[in-house]
Tab-separated table of C-alpha atoms in Angstrom:
chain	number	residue	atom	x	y	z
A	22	UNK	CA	-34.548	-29.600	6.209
A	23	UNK	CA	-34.312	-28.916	2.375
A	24	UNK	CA	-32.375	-29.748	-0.075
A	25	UNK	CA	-31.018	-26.405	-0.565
A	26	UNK	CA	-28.968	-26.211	2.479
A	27	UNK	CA	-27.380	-29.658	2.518
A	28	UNK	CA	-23.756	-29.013	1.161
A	29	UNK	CA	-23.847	-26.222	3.431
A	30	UNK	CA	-24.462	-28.408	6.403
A	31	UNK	CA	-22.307	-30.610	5.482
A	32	UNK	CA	-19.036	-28.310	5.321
A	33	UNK	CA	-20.380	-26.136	8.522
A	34	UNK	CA	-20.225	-29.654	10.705
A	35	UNK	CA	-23.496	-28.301	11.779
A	36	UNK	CA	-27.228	-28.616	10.745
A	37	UNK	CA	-29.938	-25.684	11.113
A	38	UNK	CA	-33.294	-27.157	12.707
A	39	UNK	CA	-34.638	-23.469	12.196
A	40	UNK	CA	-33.445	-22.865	8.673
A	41	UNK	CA	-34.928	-19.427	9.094
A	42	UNK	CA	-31.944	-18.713	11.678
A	43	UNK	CA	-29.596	-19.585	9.009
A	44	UNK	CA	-31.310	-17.706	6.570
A	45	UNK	CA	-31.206	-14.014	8.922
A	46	UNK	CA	-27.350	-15.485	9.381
A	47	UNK	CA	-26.837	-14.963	5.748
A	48	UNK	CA	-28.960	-11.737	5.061
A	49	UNK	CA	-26.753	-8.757	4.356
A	50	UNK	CA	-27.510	-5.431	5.428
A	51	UNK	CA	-28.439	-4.612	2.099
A	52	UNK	CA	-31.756	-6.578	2.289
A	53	UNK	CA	-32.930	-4.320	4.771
A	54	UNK	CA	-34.090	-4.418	7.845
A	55	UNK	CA	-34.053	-7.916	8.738
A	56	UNK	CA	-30.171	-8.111	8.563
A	57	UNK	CA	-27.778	-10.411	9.995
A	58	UNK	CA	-26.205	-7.379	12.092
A	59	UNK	CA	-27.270	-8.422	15.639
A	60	UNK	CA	-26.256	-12.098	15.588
A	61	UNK	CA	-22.892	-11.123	13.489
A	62	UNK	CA	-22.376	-8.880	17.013
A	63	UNK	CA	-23.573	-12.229	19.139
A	64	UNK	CA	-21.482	-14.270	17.612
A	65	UNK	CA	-18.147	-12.317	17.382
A	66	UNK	CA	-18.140	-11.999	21.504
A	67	UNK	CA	-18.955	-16.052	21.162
A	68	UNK	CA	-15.883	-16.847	18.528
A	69	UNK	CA	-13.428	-14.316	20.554
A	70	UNK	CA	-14.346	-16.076	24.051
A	71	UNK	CA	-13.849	-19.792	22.621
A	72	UNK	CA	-10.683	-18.728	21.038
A	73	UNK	CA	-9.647	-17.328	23.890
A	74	UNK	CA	-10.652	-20.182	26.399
A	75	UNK	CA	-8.773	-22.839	23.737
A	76	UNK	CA	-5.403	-20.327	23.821
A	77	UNK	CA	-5.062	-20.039	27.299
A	78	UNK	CA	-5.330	-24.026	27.811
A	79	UNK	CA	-3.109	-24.781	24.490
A	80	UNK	CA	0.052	-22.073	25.792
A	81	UNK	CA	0.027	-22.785	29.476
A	82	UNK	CA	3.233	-20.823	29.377
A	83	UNK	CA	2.335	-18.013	27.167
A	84	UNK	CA	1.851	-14.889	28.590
A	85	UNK	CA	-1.355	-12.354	28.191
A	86	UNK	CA	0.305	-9.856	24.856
A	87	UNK	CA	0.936	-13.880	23.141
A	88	UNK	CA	-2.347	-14.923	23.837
A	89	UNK	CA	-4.248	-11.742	22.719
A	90	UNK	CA	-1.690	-11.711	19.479
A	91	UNK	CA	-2.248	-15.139	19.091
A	92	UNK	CA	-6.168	-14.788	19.269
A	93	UNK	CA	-6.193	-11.702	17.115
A	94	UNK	CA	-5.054	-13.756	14.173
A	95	UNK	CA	-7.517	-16.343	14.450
A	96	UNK	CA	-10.280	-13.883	14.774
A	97	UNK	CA	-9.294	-11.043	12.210
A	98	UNK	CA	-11.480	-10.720	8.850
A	99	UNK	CA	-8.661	-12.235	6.518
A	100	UNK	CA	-9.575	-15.950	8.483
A	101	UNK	CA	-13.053	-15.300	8.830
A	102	UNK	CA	-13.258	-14.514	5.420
A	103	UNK	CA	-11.062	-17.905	4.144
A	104	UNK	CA	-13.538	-19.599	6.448
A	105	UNK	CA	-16.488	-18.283	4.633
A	106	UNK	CA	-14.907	-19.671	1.595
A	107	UNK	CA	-14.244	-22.546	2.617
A	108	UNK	CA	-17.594	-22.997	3.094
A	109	UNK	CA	-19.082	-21.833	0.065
A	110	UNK	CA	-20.994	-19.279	1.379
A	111	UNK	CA	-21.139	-16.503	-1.366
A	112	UNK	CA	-23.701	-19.451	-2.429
A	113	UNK	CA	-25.966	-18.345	-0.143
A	114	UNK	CA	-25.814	-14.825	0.690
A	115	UNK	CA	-28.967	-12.565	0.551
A	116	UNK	CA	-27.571	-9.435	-0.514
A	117	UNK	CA	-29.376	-6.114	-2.160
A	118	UNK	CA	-28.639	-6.016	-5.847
A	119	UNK	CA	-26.563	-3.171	-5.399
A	120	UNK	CA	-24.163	-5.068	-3.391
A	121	UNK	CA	-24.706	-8.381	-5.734
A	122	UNK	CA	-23.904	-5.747	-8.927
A	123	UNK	CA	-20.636	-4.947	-6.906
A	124	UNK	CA	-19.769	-7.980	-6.292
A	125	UNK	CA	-19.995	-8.048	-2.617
A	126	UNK	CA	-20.877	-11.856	-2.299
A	127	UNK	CA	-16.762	-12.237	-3.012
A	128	UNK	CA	-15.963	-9.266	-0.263
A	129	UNK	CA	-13.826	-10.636	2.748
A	130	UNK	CA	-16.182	-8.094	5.158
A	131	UNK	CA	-18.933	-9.459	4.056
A	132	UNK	CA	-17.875	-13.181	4.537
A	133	UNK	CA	-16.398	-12.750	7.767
A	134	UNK	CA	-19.677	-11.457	9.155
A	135	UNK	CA	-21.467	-13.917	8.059
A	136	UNK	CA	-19.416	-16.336	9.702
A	137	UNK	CA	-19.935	-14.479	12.821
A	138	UNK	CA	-23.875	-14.293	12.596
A	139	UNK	CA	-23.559	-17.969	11.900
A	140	UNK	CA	-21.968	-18.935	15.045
A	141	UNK	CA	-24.444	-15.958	16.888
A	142	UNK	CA	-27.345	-18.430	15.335
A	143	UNK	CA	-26.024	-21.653	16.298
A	144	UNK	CA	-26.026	-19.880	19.717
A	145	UNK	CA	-29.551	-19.183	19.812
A	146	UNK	CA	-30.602	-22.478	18.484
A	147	UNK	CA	-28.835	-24.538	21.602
A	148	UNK	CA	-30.531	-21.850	23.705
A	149	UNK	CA	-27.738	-20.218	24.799
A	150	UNK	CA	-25.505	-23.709	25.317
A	151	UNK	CA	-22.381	-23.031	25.169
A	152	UNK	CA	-20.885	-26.280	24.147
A	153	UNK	CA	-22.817	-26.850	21.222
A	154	UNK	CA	-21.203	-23.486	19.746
A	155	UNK	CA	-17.540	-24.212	21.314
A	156	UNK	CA	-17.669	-27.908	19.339
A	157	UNK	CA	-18.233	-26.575	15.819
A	158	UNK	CA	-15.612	-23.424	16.390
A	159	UNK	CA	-12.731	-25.759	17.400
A	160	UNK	CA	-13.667	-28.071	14.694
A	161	UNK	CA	-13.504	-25.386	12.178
A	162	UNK	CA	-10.365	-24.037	13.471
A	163	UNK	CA	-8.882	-27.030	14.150
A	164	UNK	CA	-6.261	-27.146	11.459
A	165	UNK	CA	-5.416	-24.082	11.860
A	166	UNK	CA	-4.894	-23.879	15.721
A	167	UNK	CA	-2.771	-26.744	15.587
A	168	UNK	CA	-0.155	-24.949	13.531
A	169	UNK	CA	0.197	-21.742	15.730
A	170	UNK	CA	3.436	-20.898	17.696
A	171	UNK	CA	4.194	-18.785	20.197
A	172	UNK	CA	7.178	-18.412	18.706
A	173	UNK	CA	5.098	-16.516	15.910
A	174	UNK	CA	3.818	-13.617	18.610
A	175	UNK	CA	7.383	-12.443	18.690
A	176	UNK	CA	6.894	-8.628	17.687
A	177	UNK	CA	9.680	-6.623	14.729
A	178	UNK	CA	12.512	-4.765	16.001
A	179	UNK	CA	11.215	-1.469	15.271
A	180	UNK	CA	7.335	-1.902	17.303
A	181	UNK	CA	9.304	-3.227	20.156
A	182	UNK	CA	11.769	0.105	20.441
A	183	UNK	CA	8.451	1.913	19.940
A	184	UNK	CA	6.627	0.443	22.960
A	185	UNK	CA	9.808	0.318	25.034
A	186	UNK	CA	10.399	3.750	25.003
A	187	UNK	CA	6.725	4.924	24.956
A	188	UNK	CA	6.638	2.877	28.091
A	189	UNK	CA	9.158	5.103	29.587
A	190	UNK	CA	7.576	8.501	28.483
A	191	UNK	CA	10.355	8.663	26.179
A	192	UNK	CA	10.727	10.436	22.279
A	193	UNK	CA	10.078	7.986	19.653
A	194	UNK	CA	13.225	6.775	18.017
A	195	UNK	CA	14.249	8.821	14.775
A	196	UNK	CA	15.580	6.908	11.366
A	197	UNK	CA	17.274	8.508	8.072
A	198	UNK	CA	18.747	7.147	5.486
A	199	UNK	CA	22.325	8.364	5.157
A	200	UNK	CA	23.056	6.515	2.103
A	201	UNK	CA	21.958	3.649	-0.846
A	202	UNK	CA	24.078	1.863	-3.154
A	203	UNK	CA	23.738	-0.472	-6.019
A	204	UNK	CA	21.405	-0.549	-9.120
A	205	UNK	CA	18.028	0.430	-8.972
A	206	UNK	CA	16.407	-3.208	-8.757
A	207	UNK	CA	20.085	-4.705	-6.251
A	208	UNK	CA	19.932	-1.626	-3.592
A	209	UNK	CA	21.830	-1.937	-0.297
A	210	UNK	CA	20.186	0.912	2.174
A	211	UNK	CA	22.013	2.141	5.442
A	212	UNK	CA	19.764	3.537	7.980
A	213	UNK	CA	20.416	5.680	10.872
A	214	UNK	CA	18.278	5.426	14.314
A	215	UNK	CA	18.781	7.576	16.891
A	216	UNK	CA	17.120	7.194	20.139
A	217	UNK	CA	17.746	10.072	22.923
A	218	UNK	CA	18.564	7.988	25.933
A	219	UNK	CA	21.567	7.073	23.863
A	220	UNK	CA	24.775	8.751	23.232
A	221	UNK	CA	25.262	6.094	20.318
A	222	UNK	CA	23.500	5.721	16.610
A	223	UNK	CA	22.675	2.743	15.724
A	224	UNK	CA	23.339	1.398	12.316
A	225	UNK	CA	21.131	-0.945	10.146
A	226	UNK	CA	21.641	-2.062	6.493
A	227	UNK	CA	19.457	-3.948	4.220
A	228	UNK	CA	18.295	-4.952	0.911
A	229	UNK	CA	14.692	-2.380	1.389
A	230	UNK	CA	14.577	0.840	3.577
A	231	UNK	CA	12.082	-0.980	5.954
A	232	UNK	CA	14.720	-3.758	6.140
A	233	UNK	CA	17.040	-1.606	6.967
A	234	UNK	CA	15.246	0.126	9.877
A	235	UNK	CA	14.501	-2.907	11.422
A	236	UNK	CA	18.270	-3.946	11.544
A	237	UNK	CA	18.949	-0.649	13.257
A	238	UNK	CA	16.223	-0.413	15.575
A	239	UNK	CA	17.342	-4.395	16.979
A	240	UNK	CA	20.876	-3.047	17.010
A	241	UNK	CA	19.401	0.130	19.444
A	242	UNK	CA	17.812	-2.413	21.516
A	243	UNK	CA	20.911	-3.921	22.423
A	244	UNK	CA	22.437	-0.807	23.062
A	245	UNK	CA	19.530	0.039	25.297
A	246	UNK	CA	20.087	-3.553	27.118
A	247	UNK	CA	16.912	-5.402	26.110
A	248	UNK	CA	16.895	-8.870	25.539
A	249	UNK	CA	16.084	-9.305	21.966
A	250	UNK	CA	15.650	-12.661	22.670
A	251	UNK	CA	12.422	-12.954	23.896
A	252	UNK	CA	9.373	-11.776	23.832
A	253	UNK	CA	8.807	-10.000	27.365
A	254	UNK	CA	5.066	-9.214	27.048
């Protein structure tokens, strides 16, 4: 092991016996052709799968749209990418100097892949074991899966009306602004939706336009009969 890698190591939970699998792990495209492409594709079917496997045992109750809303947070680029910072690993990168001019050792893409190809290398360094890969993951994540809700899956007002009547082969619901008061910078917008299952408008007011739809498209809900509630998916 050298010296060069050991603050790595140490905030990865995980030393490289092959440093040269680390090394492809942190090679950007931009070097050329050896690249960390095909273990950032290895690992990303690893990191969705242990996720995944954690989520279903952690929200026995939850149902399949939680868990896959629940797991797309914890796998999208914005947490890969505070994960690669958290580790320091613009540090390291092997970049062209085209990408190194541009600055690409701060890019959140960039990061998050390299988080991916590291887990793809751990992989191949247990041979394939499972275990060895699922122990670092959770301990990386550990923090933050502790802090998730189901509660948080709980979709807006106006994607629910979307997907309830797109479900039902019906027109998507239809919103206009009828009127805004106030000062510019203290507006009060009222919203229209109509939806054409109903006979009724329903009304929404609120502080932004967007606000304002979303009021109006839980109030069409109701008048539709869904339970607001919940989360039914």
């Amino acid at each position: 092991m050298t010296n060069q890698y050991i603050s790595l190591y140490n905030q990865l939970g995980y030393h490289f016996q092959d440093e040269a699998l680390l090394e492809l792990a942190l090679s950007h495209r931009s070097v050329g052709g050896k690249n960390n492409e095909r273990l950032e594709f290895l690992g990303d079917s690893i990191l969705n799968y242990v996720i995944g496997e954690d989520l279903y045992h952690r929200f026995s109750d939850a149902q399949e749209g939680q868990l896959s809303r629940l797991r797309a947070r914890m796998v999208k680029g914005a947490t890969l990418a505070e994960l690669g910072r958290e580790f320091g690993l613009s540090e390291y990168m092997k970049m062209g100097s085209g990408e190194l001019k541009s600055g690409g050792y701060r890019r959140d893409s960039i990061l998050a892949d390299a988080v991916e190809a590291i887990i793809g290398a751990i992989h191949l360094e247990n041979h394939g074991d499972m275990a060895a890969c699922k122990r670092v993951i959770l301990n990386w994540y550990q923090s933050r899966l502790e802090k998730l809700s189901v509660k948080d899956t709980l979709k807006d007002p106006k994607t629910r009306l979307q997907e309830f009547l797109q479900s039902r082969q019906q027109p998507l619901p239809q919103y206009e602004v009828v009127n805004v008061k106030g000062q510019a910078h203290q507006q009060t917008f009222f919203v229209e939706c109509r939806v054409e299952s109903l006979e009724e408008v329903a009304y929404g007011k609120g502080t932004s336009r967007r606000i304002a739809e979303q009021v109006a498209a839980g109030e069409a809900l109701i008048l539709l009969g869904v339970d607001t509630r919940e989360e039914k998916q």
